[in-house]
Short mmCIF file of C-alpha atoms in Angstrom, two decimals:
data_model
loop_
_atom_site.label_atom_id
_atom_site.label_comp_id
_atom_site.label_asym_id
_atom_site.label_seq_id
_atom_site.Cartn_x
_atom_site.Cartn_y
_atom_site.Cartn_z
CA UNK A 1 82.55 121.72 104.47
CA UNK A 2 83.01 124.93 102.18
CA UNK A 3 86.76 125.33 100.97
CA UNK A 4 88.10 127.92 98.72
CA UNK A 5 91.62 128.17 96.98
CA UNK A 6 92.06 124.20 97.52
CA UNK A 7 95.72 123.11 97.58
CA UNK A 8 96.28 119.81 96.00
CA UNK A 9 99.57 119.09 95.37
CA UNK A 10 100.98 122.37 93.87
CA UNK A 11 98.02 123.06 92.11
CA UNK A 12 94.76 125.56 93.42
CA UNK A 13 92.12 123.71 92.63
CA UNK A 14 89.32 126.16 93.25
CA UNK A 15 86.44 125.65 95.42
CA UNK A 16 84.81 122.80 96.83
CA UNK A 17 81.45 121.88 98.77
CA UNK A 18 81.08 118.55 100.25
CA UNK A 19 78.06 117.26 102.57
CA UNK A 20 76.76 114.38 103.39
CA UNK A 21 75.01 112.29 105.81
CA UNK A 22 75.71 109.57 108.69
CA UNK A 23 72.99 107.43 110.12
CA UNK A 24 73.82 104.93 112.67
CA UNK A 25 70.93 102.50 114.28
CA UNK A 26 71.82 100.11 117.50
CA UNK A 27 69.78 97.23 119.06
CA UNK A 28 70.73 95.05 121.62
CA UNK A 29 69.18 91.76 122.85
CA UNK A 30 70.24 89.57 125.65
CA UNK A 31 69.62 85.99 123.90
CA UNK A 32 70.36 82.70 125.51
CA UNK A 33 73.40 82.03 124.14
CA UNK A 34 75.20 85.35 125.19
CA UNK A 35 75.31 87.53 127.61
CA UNK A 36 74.25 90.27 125.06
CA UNK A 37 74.04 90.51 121.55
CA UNK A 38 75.06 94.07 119.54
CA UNK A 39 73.14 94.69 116.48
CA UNK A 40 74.36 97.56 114.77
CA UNK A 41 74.49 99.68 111.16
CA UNK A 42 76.07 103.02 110.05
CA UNK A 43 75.44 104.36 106.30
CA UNK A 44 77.16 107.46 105.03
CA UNK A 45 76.22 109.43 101.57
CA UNK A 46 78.40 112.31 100.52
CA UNK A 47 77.85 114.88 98.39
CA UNK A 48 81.71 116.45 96.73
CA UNK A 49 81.58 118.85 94.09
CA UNK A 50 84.07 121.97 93.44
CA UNK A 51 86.01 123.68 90.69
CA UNK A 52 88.25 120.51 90.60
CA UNK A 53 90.54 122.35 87.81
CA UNK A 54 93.70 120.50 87.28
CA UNK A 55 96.51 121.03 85.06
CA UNK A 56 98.51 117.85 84.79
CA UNK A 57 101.84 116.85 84.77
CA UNK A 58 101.24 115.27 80.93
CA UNK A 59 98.65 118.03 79.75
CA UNK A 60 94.70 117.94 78.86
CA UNK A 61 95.95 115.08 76.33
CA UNK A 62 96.06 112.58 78.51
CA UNK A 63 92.61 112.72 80.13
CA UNK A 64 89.67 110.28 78.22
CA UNK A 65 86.98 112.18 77.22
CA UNK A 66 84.81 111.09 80.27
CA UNK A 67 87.61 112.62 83.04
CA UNK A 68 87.68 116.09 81.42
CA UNK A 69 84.22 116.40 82.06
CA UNK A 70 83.95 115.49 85.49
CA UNK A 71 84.40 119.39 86.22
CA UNK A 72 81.70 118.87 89.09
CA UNK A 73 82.62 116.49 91.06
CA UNK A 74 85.72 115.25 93.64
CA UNK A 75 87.33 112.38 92.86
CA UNK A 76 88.01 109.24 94.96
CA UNK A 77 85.05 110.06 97.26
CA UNK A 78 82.16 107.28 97.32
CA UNK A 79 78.65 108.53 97.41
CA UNK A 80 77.26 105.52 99.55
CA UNK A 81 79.24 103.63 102.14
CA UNK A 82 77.78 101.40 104.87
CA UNK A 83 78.80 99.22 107.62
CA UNK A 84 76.68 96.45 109.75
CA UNK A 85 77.47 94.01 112.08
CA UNK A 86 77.09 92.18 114.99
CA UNK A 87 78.94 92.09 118.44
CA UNK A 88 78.16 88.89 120.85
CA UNK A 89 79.68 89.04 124.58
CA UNK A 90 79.63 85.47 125.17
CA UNK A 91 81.19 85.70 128.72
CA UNK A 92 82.33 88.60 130.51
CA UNK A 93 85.91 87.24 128.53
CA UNK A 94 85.05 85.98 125.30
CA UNK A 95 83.90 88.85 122.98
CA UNK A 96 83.37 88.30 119.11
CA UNK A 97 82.04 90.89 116.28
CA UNK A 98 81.12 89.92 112.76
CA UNK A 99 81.29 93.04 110.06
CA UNK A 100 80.51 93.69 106.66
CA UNK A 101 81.59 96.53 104.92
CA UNK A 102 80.30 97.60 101.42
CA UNK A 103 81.54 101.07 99.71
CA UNK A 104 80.62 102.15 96.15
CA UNK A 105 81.88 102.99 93.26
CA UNK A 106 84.57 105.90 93.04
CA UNK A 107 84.76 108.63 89.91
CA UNK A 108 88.39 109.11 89.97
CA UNK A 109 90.32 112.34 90.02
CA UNK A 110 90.68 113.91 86.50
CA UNK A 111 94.07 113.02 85.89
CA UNK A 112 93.34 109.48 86.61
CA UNK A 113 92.96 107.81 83.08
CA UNK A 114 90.74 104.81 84.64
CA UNK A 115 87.45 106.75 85.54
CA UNK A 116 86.18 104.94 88.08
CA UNK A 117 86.72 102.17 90.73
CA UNK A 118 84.16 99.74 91.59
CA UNK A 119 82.34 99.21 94.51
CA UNK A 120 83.04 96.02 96.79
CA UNK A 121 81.85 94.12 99.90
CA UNK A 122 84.08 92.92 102.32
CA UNK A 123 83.35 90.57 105.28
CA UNK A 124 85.63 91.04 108.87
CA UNK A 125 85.68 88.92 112.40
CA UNK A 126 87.41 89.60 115.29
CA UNK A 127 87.57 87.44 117.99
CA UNK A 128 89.03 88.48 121.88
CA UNK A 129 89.68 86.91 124.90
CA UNK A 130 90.15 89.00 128.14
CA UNK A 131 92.66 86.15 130.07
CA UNK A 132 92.66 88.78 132.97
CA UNK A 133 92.42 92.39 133.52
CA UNK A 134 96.15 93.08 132.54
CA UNK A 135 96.39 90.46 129.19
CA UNK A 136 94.28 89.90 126.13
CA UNK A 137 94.44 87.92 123.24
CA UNK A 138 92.53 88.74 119.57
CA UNK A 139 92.31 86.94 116.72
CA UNK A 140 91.09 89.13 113.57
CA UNK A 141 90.06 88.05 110.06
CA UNK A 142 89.79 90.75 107.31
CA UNK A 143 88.48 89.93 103.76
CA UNK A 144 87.20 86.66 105.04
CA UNK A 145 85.92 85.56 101.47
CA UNK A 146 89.07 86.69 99.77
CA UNK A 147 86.66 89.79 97.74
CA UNK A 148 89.63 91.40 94.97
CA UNK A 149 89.07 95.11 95.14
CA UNK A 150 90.90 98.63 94.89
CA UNK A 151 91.23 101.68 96.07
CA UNK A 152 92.08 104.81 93.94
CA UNK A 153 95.46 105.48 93.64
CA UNK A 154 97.55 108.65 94.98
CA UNK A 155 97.99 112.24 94.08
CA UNK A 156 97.94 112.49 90.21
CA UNK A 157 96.94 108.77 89.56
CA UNK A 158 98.56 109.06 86.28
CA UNK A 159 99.86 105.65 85.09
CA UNK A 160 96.85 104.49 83.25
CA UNK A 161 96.23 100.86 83.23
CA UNK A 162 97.55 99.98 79.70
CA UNK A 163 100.20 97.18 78.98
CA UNK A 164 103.68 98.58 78.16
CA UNK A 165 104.74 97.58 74.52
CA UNK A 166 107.30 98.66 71.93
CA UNK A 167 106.60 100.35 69.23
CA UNK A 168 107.28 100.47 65.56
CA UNK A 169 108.10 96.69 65.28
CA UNK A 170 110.14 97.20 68.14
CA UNK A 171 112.50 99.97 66.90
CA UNK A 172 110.31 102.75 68.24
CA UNK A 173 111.32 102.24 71.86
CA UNK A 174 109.23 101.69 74.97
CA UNK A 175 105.96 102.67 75.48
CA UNK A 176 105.22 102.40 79.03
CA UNK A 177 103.30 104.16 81.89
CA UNK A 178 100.98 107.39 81.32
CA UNK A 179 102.94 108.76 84.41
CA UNK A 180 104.31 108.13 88.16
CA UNK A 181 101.62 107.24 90.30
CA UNK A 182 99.22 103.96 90.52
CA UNK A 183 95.99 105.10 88.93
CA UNK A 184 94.66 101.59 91.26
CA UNK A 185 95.89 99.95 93.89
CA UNK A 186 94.89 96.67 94.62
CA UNK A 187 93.97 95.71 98.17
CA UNK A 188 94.78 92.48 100.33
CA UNK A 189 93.08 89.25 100.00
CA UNK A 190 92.24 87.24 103.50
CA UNK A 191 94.54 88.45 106.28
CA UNK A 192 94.52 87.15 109.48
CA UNK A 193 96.32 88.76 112.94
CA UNK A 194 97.24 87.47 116.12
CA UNK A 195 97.53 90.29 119.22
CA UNK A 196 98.48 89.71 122.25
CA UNK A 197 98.39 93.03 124.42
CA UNK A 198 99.53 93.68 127.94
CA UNK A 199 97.77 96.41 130.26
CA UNK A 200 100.14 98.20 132.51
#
């Protein structure tokens, strides 16, 4: 994907390139325990450079030396993702697919004072029981083992991660947030949800 003039926000942001790659790979076995088994994997790597020039809401000052000279690259975009799992039919009713998810570590955009995010594995089940052609019932389980993890945060990404304090002994007033927006947003622990659908 070739852009020029990029819109972010209010601000042109030059060009940008991004490619990348998706390979998926599929097996399936009919063991004795199911009536077949779905083995399956899909890896991405993308490539995001552009012009990526930003002028801030709080000026150059408030980028660490590390952001303003990520000229190259597009933040929030992870180089390597990849997803595997495994889908059982048990019974023409009772379906159930195991998934783990890993995604690596983010450079954040440049006005985001954290650089970058880490990378983090997740592990997913999902469990669902065809009662009859019209109803269903699923049971899913995301971020079975509880894995803490963020995602980058929104537009400008500007509040820095930094404890507010006051300064000058307390006289100097409040010194809080670089700016507006979450540079991090924290993701949910173990989540579990109960669907029951109706076909009409």
């Amino acid at each position: 994907v070739q852009n020029t003039d990029t819109i972010v926000g209010t601000n042109n942001v030059g060009e940008r390139d991004v490619w990348g790659i998706d390979y998926h790979v599929q097996a399936m076995f009919a063991p004795s325990w199911a009536e077949r088994l779905i083995l399956w994997g899909y890896y991405s790597y993308t490539h995001a450079e552009g012009d990526e020039i930003i002028t801030n809401w709080f000026g150059a000052s408030g980028l660490s030396s590390a952001q303003s000279s990520k000229v190259d690259e597009i933040g929030d975009i992870a180089d390597h993702k990849l997803h595997v799992g495994a889908t059982a039919h048990f019974t023409e009713k009772l379906i159930g697919t195991l998934r783990g998810r890993y995604i690596g570590e983010r450079d954040t955009v440049q006005t985001n004072p954290i650089d970058t995010i880490s990378d983090y594995i997740t592990v997913d089940a999902n469990v669902v029981y065809n009662v009859n052609d019209a109803w269903r019932v699923a049971l899913r389980l995301d971020n079975i083992f509880d894995t803490e993890y963020d995602h980058p945060g929104v537009r400008t990404a500007n509040s820095g991660n930094r404890p507010g304090y006051w300064g000058l002994g307390g006289l100097g007033g409040w010194n809080g947030s670089f700016g507006w927006f979450n540079s991090k947003l924290p993701q949910a622990g173990t989540t579990a949800w109960l669907t029951v659908s109706h076909t009409f």
